[in-house]
Every structure is written in C-alpha cells, then in structure tokens.
mmCIF file of C-alpha atoms in Angstrom:
data_model
loop_
_atom_site.group_PDB
_atom_site.id
_atom_site.type_symbol
_atom_site.label_atom_id
_atom_site.label_comp_id
_atom_site.label_asym_id
_atom_site.label_seq_id
_atom_site.Cartn_x
_atom_site.Cartn_y
_atom_site.Cartn_z
ATOM 1 C CA UNK A 1 116.075 -38.764 118.271
ATOM 2 C CA UNK A 2 116.519 -35.991 115.679
ATOM 3 C CA UNK A 3 115.054 -38.269 113.013
ATOM 4 C CA UNK A 4 111.973 -38.969 115.133
ATOM 5 C CA UNK A 5 111.456 -35.259 115.859
ATOM 6 C CA UNK A 6 111.828 -34.448 112.174
ATOM 7 C CA UNK A 7 109.360 -37.206 111.287
ATOM 8 C CA UNK A 8 106.843 -35.936 113.856
ATOM 9 C CA UNK A 9 107.248 -32.377 112.614
ATOM 10 C CA UNK A 10 106.704 -33.452 109.007
ATOM 11 C CA UNK A 11 103.598 -35.424 110.001
ATOM 12 C CA UNK A 12 102.174 -32.487 111.959
ATOM 13 C CA UNK A 13 102.957 -30.030 109.192
ATOM 14 C CA UNK A 14 101.293 -32.312 106.639
ATOM 15 C CA UNK A 15 98.185 -32.701 108.819
ATOM 16 C CA UNK A 16 97.941 -28.974 109.552
ATOM 17 C CA UNK A 17 98.562 -28.233 105.869
ATOM 18 C CA UNK A 18 95.585 -30.386 104.877
ATOM 19 C CA UNK A 19 93.365 -28.693 107.459
ATOM 20 C CA UNK A 20 94.496 -25.172 106.592
ATOM 21 C CA UNK A 21 94.079 -25.814 102.852
ATOM 22 C CA UNK A 22 90.367 -26.530 103.399
ATOM 23 C CA UNK A 23 88.384 -23.655 101.951
ATOM 24 C CA UNK A 24 85.761 -24.048 104.684
ATOM 25 C CA UNK A 25 88.410 -23.574 107.385
ATOM 26 C CA UNK A 26 89.922 -20.641 105.492
ATOM 27 C CA UNK A 27 86.497 -19.066 105.030
ATOM 28 C CA UNK A 28 85.723 -19.303 108.755
ATOM 29 C CA UNK A 29 89.106 -17.927 109.847
ATOM 30 C CA UNK A 30 89.288 -15.215 107.190
ATOM 31 C CA UNK A 31 85.617 -14.271 107.460
ATOM 32 C CA UNK A 32 85.683 -13.907 111.238
ATOM 33 C CA UNK A 33 88.798 -11.748 110.984
ATOM 34 C CA UNK A 34 86.873 -9.451 108.618
ATOM 35 C CA UNK A 35 84.434 -8.853 111.478
ATOM 36 C CA UNK A 36 87.051 -7.534 113.875
ATOM 37 C CA UNK A 37 86.203 -3.822 113.294
ATOM 38 C CA UNK A 38 82.505 -4.493 113.956
ATOM 39 C CA UNK A 39 83.331 -6.530 117.052
ATOM 40 C CA UNK A 40 85.588 -3.798 118.400
ATOM 41 C CA UNK A 41 82.999 -1.043 117.872
ATOM 42 C CA UNK A 42 80.330 -3.105 119.628
ATOM 43 C CA UNK A 43 82.657 -4.137 122.437
ATOM 44 C CA UNK A 44 83.940 -0.648 123.173
ATOM 45 C CA UNK A 45 80.389 0.713 123.095
ATOM 46 C CA UNK A 46 79.254 -1.957 125.571
ATOM 47 C CA UNK A 47 82.184 -1.371 127.906
ATOM 48 C CA UNK A 48 82.077 2.439 127.743
ATOM 49 C CA UNK A 49 78.343 2.440 128.377
ATOM 50 C CA UNK A 50 78.577 0.048 131.324
ATOM 51 C CA UNK A 51 81.411 1.421 133.498
ATOM 52 C CA UNK A 52 79.854 1.292 136.931
ATOM 53 C CA UNK A 53 80.853 4.718 138.302
ATOM 54 C CA UNK A 54 77.923 6.882 139.314
ATOM 55 C CA UNK A 55 79.411 10.257 138.268
ATOM 56 C CA UNK A 56 80.496 8.800 134.919
ATOM 57 C CA UNK A 57 77.056 7.301 134.290
ATOM 58 C CA UNK A 58 75.410 10.668 135.105
ATOM 59 C CA UNK A 59 77.782 12.415 132.680
ATOM 60 C CA UNK A 60 77.171 10.105 129.702
ATOM 61 C CA UNK A 61 73.434 10.043 130.376
ATOM 62 C CA UNK A 62 73.126 13.842 130.509
ATOM 63 C CA UNK A 63 74.983 14.235 127.208
ATOM 64 C CA UNK A 64 73.074 11.452 125.434
ATOM 65 C CA UNK A 65 76.156 9.258 125.150
ATOM 66 C CA UNK A 66 74.526 6.427 127.097
ATOM 67 C CA UNK A 67 71.889 6.000 124.379
ATOM 68 C CA UNK A 68 74.532 6.263 121.664
ATOM 69 C CA UNK A 69 76.648 3.528 123.270
ATOM 70 C CA UNK A 70 73.611 1.314 123.711
ATOM 71 C CA UNK A 71 72.548 1.790 120.094
ATOM 72 C CA UNK A 72 76.077 1.000 118.852
ATOM 73 C CA UNK A 73 76.063 -2.244 120.836
ATOM 74 C CA UNK A 74 72.609 -3.183 119.563
ATOM 75 C CA UNK A 75 73.555 -2.480 115.935
ATOM 76 C CA UNK A 76 76.669 -4.648 116.172
ATOM 77 C CA UNK A 77 76.842 -7.387 118.801
ATOM 78 C CA UNK A 78 73.080 -7.968 119.107
ATOM 79 C CA UNK A 79 72.854 -8.792 115.390
ATOM 80 C CA UNK A 80 76.336 -10.279 114.975
ATOM 81 C CA UNK A 81 74.952 -13.326 113.124
ATOM 82 C CA UNK A 82 74.026 -11.187 110.116
ATOM 83 C CA UNK A 83 77.597 -9.922 109.880
ATOM 84 C CA UNK A 84 78.842 -13.511 110.233
ATOM 85 C CA UNK A 85 76.682 -14.677 107.306
ATOM 86 C CA UNK A 86 77.971 -11.861 105.078
ATOM 87 C CA UNK A 87 81.625 -12.250 105.987
ATOM 88 C CA UNK A 88 81.822 -16.039 105.679
ATOM 89 C CA UNK A 89 79.870 -16.125 102.408
ATOM 90 C CA UNK A 90 82.003 -13.322 100.972
ATOM 91 C CA UNK A 91 85.212 -15.091 101.959
ATOM 92 C CA UNK A 92 84.024 -18.450 100.607
ATOM 93 C CA UNK A 93 83.155 -16.921 97.217
ATOM 94 C CA UNK A 94 86.410 -14.964 97.157
ATOM 95 C CA UNK A 95 88.402 -18.161 97.772
ATOM 96 C CA UNK A 96 86.687 -19.648 94.716
ATOM 97 C CA UNK A 97 87.324 -16.449 92.706
ATOM 98 C CA UNK A 98 83.616 -15.603 92.415
ATOM 99 C CA UNK A 99 81.640 -12.441 93.163
ATOM 100 C CA UNK A 100 81.734 -12.109 96.949
ATOM 101 C CA UNK A 101 79.065 -9.405 97.179
ATOM 102 C CA UNK A 102 76.468 -11.463 95.305
ATOM 103 C CA UNK A 103 77.318 -14.550 97.348
ATOM 104 C CA UNK A 104 76.965 -12.566 100.590
ATOM 105 C CA UNK A 105 73.640 -11.117 99.457
ATOM 106 C CA UNK A 106 72.218 -14.528 98.638
ATOM 107 C CA UNK A 107 73.545 -15.946 101.922
ATOM 108 C CA UNK A 108 71.733 -13.230 103.895
ATOM 109 C CA UNK A 109 68.564 -14.100 101.990
ATOM 110 C CA UNK A 110 69.078 -17.781 102.872
ATOM 111 C CA UNK A 111 69.668 -16.934 106.536
ATOM 112 C CA UNK A 112 66.437 -14.945 106.777
ATOM 113 C CA UNK A 113 64.568 -17.726 104.969
ATOM 114 C CA UNK A 114 65.412 -20.149 107.787
ATOM 115 C CA UNK A 115 64.916 -17.616 110.589
ATOM 116 C CA UNK A 116 61.428 -17.517 112.153
ATOM 117 C CA UNK A 117 59.374 -14.335 112.057
ATOM 118 C CA UNK A 118 57.382 -13.680 115.214
ATOM 119 C CA UNK A 119 54.149 -11.750 115.598
ATOM 120 C CA UNK A 120 53.823 -9.125 118.333
ATOM 121 C CA UNK A 121 50.217 -7.873 118.311
ATOM 122 C CA UNK A 122 50.113 -5.915 115.009
ATOM 123 C CA UNK A 123 53.858 -6.154 114.381
ATOM 124 C CA UNK A 124 55.824 -8.922 112.709
ATOM 125 C CA UNK A 125 59.557 -9.017 113.436
ATOM 126 C CA UNK A 126 62.579 -11.255 113.788
ATOM 127 C CA UNK A 127 63.645 -11.689 117.401
ATOM 128 C CA UNK A 128 67.170 -10.490 118.211
ATOM 129 C CA UNK A 129 67.674 -13.862 119.916
ATOM 130 C CA UNK A 130 68.113 -15.458 116.496
ATOM 131 C CA UNK A 131 70.445 -12.725 115.247
ATOM 132 C CA UNK A 132 72.881 -12.604 118.174
ATOM 133 C CA UNK A 133 75.168 -15.208 119.730
ATOM 134 C CA UNK A 134 72.522 -17.910 119.695
ATOM 135 C CA UNK A 135 72.226 -17.730 115.904
ATOM 136 C CA UNK A 136 75.943 -17.739 115.133
ATOM 137 C CA UNK A 137 76.351 -21.412 114.251
ATOM 138 C CA UNK A 138 73.281 -21.297 111.981
ATOM 139 C CA UNK A 139 74.808 -18.153 110.451
ATOM 140 C CA UNK A 140 78.120 -19.937 109.856
ATOM 141 C CA UNK A 141 76.445 -22.985 108.312
ATOM 142 C CA UNK A 142 74.126 -20.869 106.151
ATOM 143 C CA UNK A 143 76.891 -18.515 105.015
ATOM 144 C CA UNK A 144 79.211 -21.355 103.995
ATOM 145 C CA UNK A 145 76.572 -23.551 102.317
ATOM 146 C CA UNK A 146 74.757 -20.744 100.481
ATOM 147 C CA UNK A 147 78.038 -19.356 99.142
ATOM 148 C CA UNK A 148 79.280 -22.818 98.151
ATOM 149 C CA UNK A 149 75.983 -23.474 96.337
ATOM 150 C CA UNK A 150 76.343 -20.149 94.550
ATOM 151 C CA UNK A 151 79.882 -21.047 93.437
ATOM 152 C CA UNK A 152 78.778 -24.520 92.333
ATOM 153 C CA UNK A 153 75.834 -23.183 90.295
ATOM 154 C CA UNK A 154 77.996 -20.542 88.632
ATOM 155 C CA UNK A 155 80.570 -23.211 87.747
ATOM 156 C CA UNK A 156 77.728 -25.254 86.195
ATOM 157 C CA UNK A 157 76.949 -22.135 84.127
ATOM 158 C CA UNK A 158 73.334 -22.045 85.312
ATOM 159 C CA UNK A 159 73.249 -18.351 84.546
ATOM 160 C CA UNK A 160 71.490 -15.944 82.219
ATOM 161 C CA UNK A 161 73.949 -14.569 79.687
ATOM 162 C CA UNK A 162 73.143 -11.074 78.375
ATOM 163 C CA UNK A 163 74.708 -9.417 75.298
ATOM 164 C CA UNK A 164 78.082 -7.732 75.798
ATOM 165 C CA UNK A 165 76.449 -4.340 75.174
ATOM 166 C CA UNK A 166 74.589 -4.605 78.500
ATOM 167 C CA UNK A 167 76.370 -2.779 81.363
ATOM 168 C CA UNK A 168 78.449 -5.051 83.561
ATOM 169 C CA UNK A 169 76.482 -4.406 86.792
ATOM 170 C CA UNK A 170 73.211 -5.318 85.045
ATOM 171 C CA UNK A 171 74.755 -8.421 83.509
ATOM 172 C CA UNK A 172 76.068 -9.575 86.888
ATOM 173 C CA UNK A 173 72.666 -9.194 88.507
ATOM 174 C CA UNK A 174 70.948 -11.258 85.816
ATOM 175 C CA UNK A 175 73.663 -13.906 85.884
ATOM 176 C CA UNK A 176 72.816 -14.653 89.513
ATOM 177 C CA UNK A 177 69.044 -14.947 88.980
ATOM 178 C CA UNK A 178 68.932 -18.732 88.520
ATOM 179 C CA UNK A 179 71.332 -19.416 91.457
ATOM 180 C CA UNK A 180 69.226 -17.034 93.589
ATOM 181 C CA UNK A 181 65.977 -18.898 92.805
ATOM 182 C CA UNK A 182 67.589 -22.299 93.484
ATOM 183 C CA UNK A 183 69.230 -21.189 96.754
ATOM 184 C CA UNK A 184 66.030 -19.475 97.856
ATOM 185 C CA UNK A 185 63.952 -22.578 97.117
ATOM 186 C CA UNK A 186 66.354 -24.899 98.952
ATOM 187 C CA UNK A 187 66.494 -22.798 102.120
ATOM 188 C CA UNK A 188 62.741 -22.163 102.036
ATOM 189 C CA UNK A 189 62.226 -25.940 101.927
ATOM 190 C CA UNK A 190 64.653 -26.331 104.844
ATOM 191 C CA UNK A 191 62.464 -23.937 106.800
ATOM 192 C CA UNK A 192 59.301 -25.833 105.862
ATOM 193 C CA UNK A 193 60.799 -29.202 106.808
ATOM 194 C CA UNK A 194 62.034 -27.988 110.189
ATOM 195 C CA UNK A 195 58.621 -26.460 110.750
ATOM 196 C CA UNK A 196 57.186 -29.993 110.629
ATOM 197 C CA UNK A 197 59.381 -31.107 113.548
ATOM 198 C CA UNK A 198 58.996 -30.422 117.251
ATOM 199 C CA UNK A 199 61.819 -27.856 117.005
ATOM 200 C CA UNK A 200 59.790 -25.684 114.566
ATOM 201 C CA UNK A 201 62.933 -24.085 113.103
ATOM 202 C CA UNK A 202 66.587 -24.812 112.396
ATOM 203 C CA UNK A 203 67.763 -22.302 115.037
ATOM 204 C CA UNK A 204 66.206 -24.225 117.909
ATOM 205 C CA UNK A 205 67.371 -27.534 116.399
ATOM 206 C CA UNK A 206 70.998 -26.389 116.107
ATOM 207 C CA UNK A 207 70.982 -24.717 119.518
ATOM 208 C CA UNK A 208 69.606 -27.632 121.482
ATOM 209 C CA UNK A 209 71.304 -30.465 119.605
ATOM 210 C CA UNK A 210 74.609 -28.916 118.535
ATOM 211 C CA UNK A 211 75.421 -25.462 119.874
ATOM 212 C CA UNK A 212 74.420 -25.946 123.492
ATOM 213 C CA UNK A 213 76.420 -29.209 124.009
ATOM 214 C CA UNK A 214 79.422 -27.747 122.155
ATOM 215 C CA UNK A 215 79.345 -24.645 124.310
ATOM 216 C CA UNK A 216 79.112 -26.809 127.418
ATOM 217 C CA UNK A 217 82.190 -28.699 126.251
ATOM 218 C CA UNK A 218 83.972 -25.534 125.210
ATOM 219 C CA UNK A 219 83.291 -23.709 128.456
ATOM 220 C CA UNK A 220 85.297 -26.213 130.503
ATOM 221 C CA UNK A 221 88.812 -25.722 131.860
ATOM 222 C CA UNK A 222 89.920 -28.974 130.201
ATOM 223 C CA UNK A 223 88.955 -27.736 126.752
ATOM 224 C CA UNK A 224 90.723 -24.406 127.344
ATOM 225 C CA UNK A 225 93.943 -26.072 128.499
ATOM 226 C CA UNK A 226 93.817 -28.466 125.558
ATOM 227 C CA UNK A 227 93.518 -25.577 123.083
ATOM 228 C CA UNK A 228 96.378 -23.619 124.703
ATOM 229 C CA UNK A 229 98.610 -26.706 124.908
ATOM 230 C CA UNK A 230 97.920 -27.611 121.264
ATOM 231 C CA UNK A 231 98.743 -24.086 120.050
ATOM 232 C CA UNK A 232 102.059 -23.982 121.931
ATOM 233 C CA UNK A 233 102.922 -27.595 121.002
ATOM 234 C CA UNK A 234 102.465 -26.793 117.311
ATOM 235 C CA UNK A 235 104.649 -23.698 117.704
ATOM 236 C CA UNK A 236 107.516 -25.933 118.877
ATOM 237 C CA UNK A 237 107.479 -27.545 115.433
ATOM 238 C CA UNK A 238 107.350 -24.209 113.629
ATOM 239 C CA UNK A 239 103.602 -24.356 112.913
ATOM 240 C CA UNK A 240 101.623 -21.185 113.705
ATOM 241 C CA UNK A 241 99.611 -22.683 116.553
ATOM 242 C CA UNK A 242 97.424 -19.632 117.105
ATOM 243 C CA UNK A 243 96.263 -19.653 113.488
ATOM 244 C CA UNK A 244 95.799 -23.414 113.543
ATOM 245 C CA UNK A 245 93.417 -23.215 116.500
ATOM 246 C CA UNK A 246 91.650 -20.018 115.457
ATOM 247 C CA UNK A 247 88.817 -21.843 113.672
ATOM 248 C CA UNK A 248 88.005 -23.814 116.839
ATOM 249 C CA UNK A 249 88.124 -20.628 118.899
ATOM 250 C CA UNK A 250 85.816 -18.713 116.587
ATOM 251 C CA UNK A 251 83.352 -21.585 116.213
ATOM 252 C CA UNK A 252 83.100 -22.772 119.825
ATOM 253 C CA UNK A 253 84.295 -19.959 122.039
ATOM 254 C CA UNK A 254 83.417 -16.663 120.349
ATOM 255 C CA UNK A 255 79.620 -17.051 120.814
ATOM 256 C CA UNK A 256 80.356 -17.278 124.548
ATOM 257 C CA UNK A 257 82.142 -13.916 124.376
ATOM 258 C CA UNK A 258 79.105 -12.379 122.716
ATOM 259 C CA UNK A 259 76.821 -13.706 125.459
ATOM 260 C CA UNK A 260 79.183 -12.358 128.134
ATOM 261 C CA UNK A 261 79.295 -8.965 126.428
ATOM 262 C CA UNK A 262 75.512 -8.784 126.148
ATOM 263 C CA UNK A 263 75.186 -9.652 129.839
ATOM 264 C CA UNK A 264 77.844 -7.077 130.716
ATOM 265 C CA UNK A 265 75.962 -4.397 128.808
ATOM 266 C CA UNK A 266 72.716 -5.345 130.546
ATOM 267 C CA UNK A 267 74.395 -5.232 133.963
ATOM 268 C CA UNK A 268 73.731 -8.930 134.515
ATOM 269 C CA UNK A 269 76.031 -11.683 135.821
ATOM 270 C CA UNK A 270 78.424 -12.891 133.121
ATOM 271 C CA UNK A 271 77.482 -16.490 132.231
ATOM 272 C CA UNK A 272 80.843 -17.934 131.116
ATOM 273 C CA UNK A 273 84.387 -18.107 132.481
ATOM 274 C CA UNK A 274 86.078 -19.735 129.503
ATOM 275 C CA UNK A 275 85.630 -17.794 126.270
ATOM 276 C CA UNK A 276 87.800 -16.961 123.270
ATOM 277 C CA UNK A 277 88.974 -13.755 124.962
ATOM 278 C CA UNK A 278 89.760 -15.689 128.156
ATOM 279 C CA UNK A 279 91.962 -18.157 126.262
ATOM 280 C CA UNK A 280 93.730 -15.500 124.188
ATOM 281 C CA UNK A 281 94.305 -13.049 127.030
ATOM 282 C CA UNK A 282 94.853 -15.200 130.108
ATOM 283 C CA UNK A 283 97.856 -16.970 128.648
ATOM 284 C CA UNK A 284 99.525 -13.918 130.093
ATOM 285 C CA UNK A 285 102.310 -11.573 128.925
ATOM 286 C CA UNK A 286 104.786 -14.394 128.265
ATOM 287 C CA UNK A 287 106.896 -12.580 125.728
ATOM 288 C CA UNK A 288 107.140 -9.438 127.821
ATOM 289 C CA UNK A 289 108.420 -11.743 130.589
ATOM 290 C CA UNK A 290 111.033 -13.149 128.208
ATOM 291 C CA UNK A 291 112.072 -9.626 127.189
ATOM 292 C CA UNK A 292 112.733 -8.676 130.802
ATOM 293 C CA UNK A 293 114.744 -11.852 131.400
ATOM 294 C CA UNK A 294 116.763 -11.484 128.193
ATOM 295 C CA UNK A 295 117.634 -7.870 128.949
ATOM 296 C CA UNK A 296 119.209 -9.094 132.197
ATOM 297 C CA UNK A 297 121.281 -11.795 130.467
ATOM 298 C CA UNK A 298 125.081 -11.554 130.389
ATOM 299 C CA UNK A 299 125.759 -13.018 126.952
ATOM 300 C CA UNK A 300 125.812 -10.467 124.153
ATOM 301 C CA UNK A 301 123.572 -12.570 121.877
ATOM 302 C CA UNK A 302 120.781 -13.040 124.419
ATOM 303 C CA UNK A 303 120.893 -9.399 125.567
ATOM 304 C CA UNK A 304 120.835 -8.152 121.965
ATOM 305 C CA UNK A 305 117.827 -10.318 121.203
ATOM 306 C CA UNK A 306 116.090 -8.889 124.266
ATOM 307 C CA UNK A 307 116.604 -5.356 122.935
ATOM 308 C CA UNK A 308 115.216 -6.348 119.537
ATOM 309 C CA UNK A 309 112.228 -8.195 120.961
ATOM 310 C CA UNK A 310 111.186 -5.968 123.843
ATOM 311 C CA UNK A 311 108.840 -3.717 121.835
ATOM 312 C CA UNK A 312 107.114 -6.613 120.008
ATOM 313 C CA UNK A 313 107.006 -8.461 123.340
ATOM 314 C CA UNK A 314 105.106 -5.543 124.923
ATOM 315 C CA UNK A 315 102.386 -6.162 122.313
ATOM 316 C CA UNK A 316 102.355 -9.956 122.651
ATOM 317 C CA UNK A 317 104.237 -10.562 119.379
ATOM 318 C CA UNK A 318 106.413 -13.635 119.691
ATOM 319 C CA UNK A 319 108.108 -14.088 116.314
ATOM 320 C CA UNK A 320 111.483 -12.479 117.292
ATOM 321 C CA UNK A 321 111.827 -15.084 120.024
ATOM 322 C CA UNK A 322 110.165 -17.982 118.229
ATOM 323 C CA UNK A 323 112.624 -17.789 115.342
ATOM 324 C CA UNK A 324 115.448 -15.623 116.730
ATOM 325 C CA UNK A 325 116.237 -17.318 120.042
ATOM 326 C CA UNK A 326 115.017 -19.766 118.697
ATOM 327 C CA UNK A 327 112.112 -21.386 120.503
ATOM 328 C CA UNK A 328 111.164 -23.532 117.490
ATOM 329 C CA UNK A 329 112.714 -27.013 117.774
ATOM 330 C CA UNK A 330 114.741 -25.882 120.789
ATOM 331 C CA UNK A 331 114.503 -28.716 123.372
ATOM 332 C CA UNK A 332 115.796 -26.425 126.139
ATOM 333 C CA UNK A 333 112.735 -24.184 125.845
ATOM 334 C CA UNK A 334 110.136 -26.885 125.137
ATOM 335 C CA UNK A 335 109.003 -27.173 128.758
ATOM 336 C CA UNK A 336 108.491 -23.435 129.450
ATOM 337 C CA UNK A 337 106.929 -22.975 126.002
ATOM 338 C CA UNK A 338 104.096 -25.388 126.719
ATOM 339 C CA UNK A 339 103.931 -24.685 130.460
ATOM 340 C CA UNK A 340 103.766 -20.888 130.829
ATOM 341 C CA UNK A 341 100.532 -20.347 128.885
ATOM 342 C CA UNK A 342 98.684 -23.394 130.203
ATOM 343 C CA UNK A 343 99.706 -22.628 133.797
ATOM 344 C CA UNK A 344 98.521 -19.023 133.474
ATOM 345 C CA UNK A 345 95.173 -20.105 132.017
ATOM 346 C CA UNK A 346 94.673 -22.647 134.809
ATOM 347 C CA UNK A 347 95.570 -20.075 137.492
ATOM 348 C CA UNK A 348 93.227 -17.531 135.880
ATOM 349 C CA UNK A 349 90.401 -20.055 135.840
ATOM 350 C CA UNK A 350 90.718 -20.851 139.535
ATOM 351 C CA UNK A 351 91.203 -17.156 140.394
ATOM 352 C CA UNK A 352 87.933 -16.461 138.587
ATOM 353 C CA UNK A 353 86.123 -19.299 140.341
ATOM 354 C CA UNK A 354 87.386 -17.970 143.690
ATOM 355 C CA UNK A 355 86.223 -14.466 142.612
ATOM 356 C CA UNK A 356 89.722 -13.005 143.002
ATOM 357 C CA UNK A 357 89.330 -11.592 139.493
ATOM 358 C CA UNK A 358 86.150 -10.856 137.501
ATOM 359 C CA UNK A 359 85.005 -12.869 134.507
ATOM 360 C CA UNK A 360 86.185 -11.475 131.162
ATOM 361 C CA UNK A 361 83.639 -9.051 129.762
ATOM 362 C CA UNK A 362 83.729 -10.578 126.259
ATOM 363 C CA UNK A 363 85.600 -7.791 124.479
ATOM 364 C CA UNK A 364 87.250 -9.579 121.533
ATOM 365 C CA UNK A 365 90.979 -8.891 121.447
ATOM 366 C CA UNK A 366 93.421 -10.190 118.817
ATOM 367 C CA UNK A 367 95.893 -12.754 120.148
ATOM 368 C CA UNK A 368 98.651 -10.181 119.514
ATOM 369 C CA UNK A 369 98.774 -6.433 119.035
ATOM 370 C CA UNK A 370 97.146 -5.092 122.192
ATOM 371 C CA UNK A 371 99.581 -3.753 124.823
ATOM 372 C CA UNK A 372 100.086 -6.193 127.667
ATOM 373 C CA UNK A 373 98.652 -5.253 131.088
ATOM 374 C CA UNK A 374 96.353 -2.751 129.298
ATOM 375 C CA UNK A 375 94.829 -5.838 127.693
ATOM 376 C CA UNK A 376 93.923 -7.015 131.187
ATOM 377 C CA UNK A 377 92.342 -3.664 132.034
ATOM 378 C CA UNK A 378 90.224 -3.749 128.869
ATOM 379 C CA UNK A 379 88.727 -7.173 129.579
ATOM 380 C CA UNK A 380 88.260 -6.902 133.341
ATOM 381 C CA UNK A 381 89.139 -3.496 134.801
ATOM 382 C CA UNK A 382 91.898 -2.724 137.287
ATOM 383 C CA UNK A 383 91.653 -6.089 139.047
ATOM 384 C CA UNK A 384 92.466 -7.871 135.805
ATOM 385 C CA UNK A 385 95.310 -5.429 135.029
ATOM 386 C CA UNK A 386 96.905 -6.293 138.388
ATOM 387 C CA UNK A 387 96.268 -9.979 137.719
ATOM 388 C CA UNK A 388 98.182 -9.689 134.433
ATOM 389 C CA UNK A 389 101.154 -8.344 136.399
ATOM 390 C CA UNK A 390 100.881 -11.523 138.503
ATOM 391 C CA UNK A 391 100.790 -13.605 135.309
ATOM 392 C CA UNK A 392 103.878 -11.727 134.103
ATOM 393 C CA UNK A 393 105.739 -12.767 137.256
ATOM 394 C CA UNK A 394 104.533 -16.366 136.894
ATOM 395 C CA UNK A 395 105.775 -16.498 133.295
ATOM 396 C CA UNK A 396 109.154 -15.049 134.376
ATOM 397 C CA UNK A 397 109.502 -17.711 137.074
ATOM 398 C CA UNK A 398 108.672 -20.468 134.573
ATOM 399 C CA UNK A 399 111.182 -19.240 131.984
ATOM 400 C CA UNK A 400 113.931 -18.080 134.367
ATOM 401 C CA UNK A 401 115.910 -21.351 134.903
ATOM 402 C CA UNK A 402 115.803 -22.204 131.208
ATOM 403 C CA UNK A 403 116.832 -18.731 130.024
ATOM 404 C CA UNK A 404 119.602 -18.696 132.637
ATOM 405 C CA UNK A 405 120.852 -22.097 131.407
ATOM 406 C CA UNK A 406 120.920 -20.874 127.794
ATOM 407 C CA UNK A 407 122.626 -17.639 128.836
ATOM 408 C CA UNK A 408 125.438 -19.559 130.525
ATOM 409 C CA UNK A 409 125.931 -21.701 127.420
ATOM 410 C CA UNK A 410 126.031 -18.641 125.154
ATOM 411 C CA UNK A 411 128.406 -16.825 127.492
ATOM 412 C CA UNK A 412 130.863 -19.744 127.497
ATOM 413 C CA UNK A 413 130.692 -19.953 123.699
ATOM 414 C CA UNK A 414 131.289 -16.212 123.333
ATOM 415 C CA UNK A 415 134.243 -16.330 125.749
ATOM 416 C CA UNK A 416 135.850 -19.202 123.820
ATOM 417 C CA UNK A 417 135.490 -17.473 120.462
ATOM 418 C CA UNK A 418 136.427 -13.968 121.671
ATOM 419 C CA UNK A 419 139.781 -12.666 120.345
ATOM 420 C CA UNK A 420 142.517 -13.055 122.976
ATOM 421 C CA UNK A 421 144.153 -9.820 124.149
ATOM 422 C CA UNK A 422 147.820 -9.681 125.198
#
C-alpha cells in the first residue's frame, strides 16, 4: 500500500513538475500575480462606489468621490487586457533573461495591431469591450507570443549592434528595431487575414470560438468542484495544489470575475455564480475551523499545534497544519481534506442559486492572506460574512471526528511515554 502511494505521489510530482516547468505556465501565473495591485485598486474602487446605501451615495457624490471611484475602476478593470499583455510579456521575457520592458512594449504594440479601431462620427477609438474581460484571452495569447518572438529573434541575433561608446539605453532601443519590425509585420498580417473572414477580427474569433465555450464550461458547478478537488488531492501528496491550479483559474475563471465586477459597478445583475473569487473564497475558513478544534484537543501536541497555527489559520494559511500535523500523506485526514472545501463550494453554489446569499462581486482575493469572515464581507456584504460563519461550522463538523480520533491516539501515546511518578 505504501509503495503504491509513493509511486502515485512520484508520478503526480513528475507530472506537475513538467507542467510547472513550462515557461508559458510560469509566465501566466507570475504575470497575473503582478497584476494583483491593479486588480485590488479597481475592485475596491468599484465596491466603494457601488455600496447601495442612500446616505452614503449622497456623501460620496457631494464630495466628488463617486466620480473618483468610477474613474479608478475605468482606468483599471475596464482596460485590464492591456495590463495583462504587459505583465505576461514582461514575465515571459524575464524567464528567458531578456529585457522585459522592451518585450512588454512590443507586446502592447502587437495587441493594438490586432484590435479593431471603430469610428464614432468624427472620432476614431478602440472600444473598451476589446480591452476589458472580453479581450483577456487575446491579451494572454498576444502577450505570450509577442514576447516569445522577441526572445527568439534576440537569440538569433537579428539586432542592430552599435559601438560601445553609444549610451546603453540608446543601444538597447536600436537592438530591438529589427524584432519590432518583424513582430509588427506578423501581427499586422494577422489582423489583415482575420479581416478577410466573417469574424472581421481576432477578438470576435477567439470570443465566439474559444472564450465563450470555455467560460460556459468554467462557469459550471462541476468544473468548480473538479478544480477544488484537484487542488486538495494534490496537497495530500505534498504538491502545492493552489499553485498548480492557478493557471486554470486565471485563464478560465478570472475573466468572469471582471465581468461580475463591471456589472456590480454598473448596478446590473451579476452574470456569473462560479468565478475565480467564488472558488478561492467559498472553500470556506477550513484552517480557522481546524485551529478551533485543535485548541480544544487534550493531547499536548495537538493543542500546541493549534496555538501555533491559529493566527495563520485566521488568514487562510494552511502550511502549519499541512506539514506540522501533518495533513500531507496522512490517511486519517485524507477524507476531510478533500471533502471540506468541495462541500463548502457545493453548498455555496446552491445557496446562491436559491438566493440565500448574493453572487460574488468579482473582487479578486488571494487564496490566502485575507482575514476569514472579513473575506466574505468583502465579496458579498454582510450576508456573505454570515454565510462564511456557516461554512466555518460546516468545516468544523467535517473535521471533528477525524481530529478527535487523532487526539485520542496522541493522548494515549503521550500517556505511555510520560515519566511515571511515585
């Protein structure tokens, strides 16, 4: 049995190692994490400008804060695709030890080359539709491919070499001239070729043939449960499941958060139940639940671990328990490990469908680091905060018999090894 578990763990670790060593996967994960400050500014601005309390709305309107919040949201979430292009291209070039700023600049140029320009009477402009959530997959593809082309052309030494006496910043600019012309020509041709089709541009092609079906798949309860189960299953073998699934979350589920946030800001009905924030947040405060249970244990080891882990547990940080209890490769805790999060997500889904709780507003929250319960308030107001207390109780009920069983075992072991007193 141990041999089979070890073999399965080695196979999983090898497979995850191959996936995580991919520079494309690393660029997506690392690049999207670079965007967190922008996402947070846009999300807070949307939420603060949309709190539906009449006296509050009158206050922020009279002091001009309403316009400021709206402008912050427009300058961040409404054009999030531009930030995505920059961040992914920068990260891709950095992973190949090339100039990230030049790669990001050329990727933005490539993105605009494939983005249609519309005419509005005497004005020509790019519609925000192509720069927001709807353009995110095109932004990811463009950022990765343009940066990879830049790296490839630099490696081929298709550059203009200036004398050493020329200042470095001038030399760098000239060295990227040939890659810039080649990348510009390629993406301009992509635009021309898509213009010959019934889609007219790559944005509509990607949205109708790729993004829309993927979002339909991603927005289902089945997909959400599969992601949560996979993350927890990998954790059992000591693989960071949250990091392993982050690329899928960012690619499929984050655009849904952006659409929810835009709808929230506009005061419209939120279109999606399952989003990246939903999956990350509705797994519930599992580690806070474990802290409470461990603090009530009778064995010294379990109680001590509860004291050590209670503060991290309040912020959703699991490592003290994953490796201290341990939860990794511990068959006693396998069932609650994979059950608590998936059960909470399923309950949250049905509670949302039954309108017991609101849909998540799309505020992107890291999987760990935000105080539990407050996390619920931030994504859905007081109803969601109360719901997270319910999820806390559910997680405690799931873990209770298993923690109690381990506590009894530890207590017996401690009694047997304790020094005998006369």
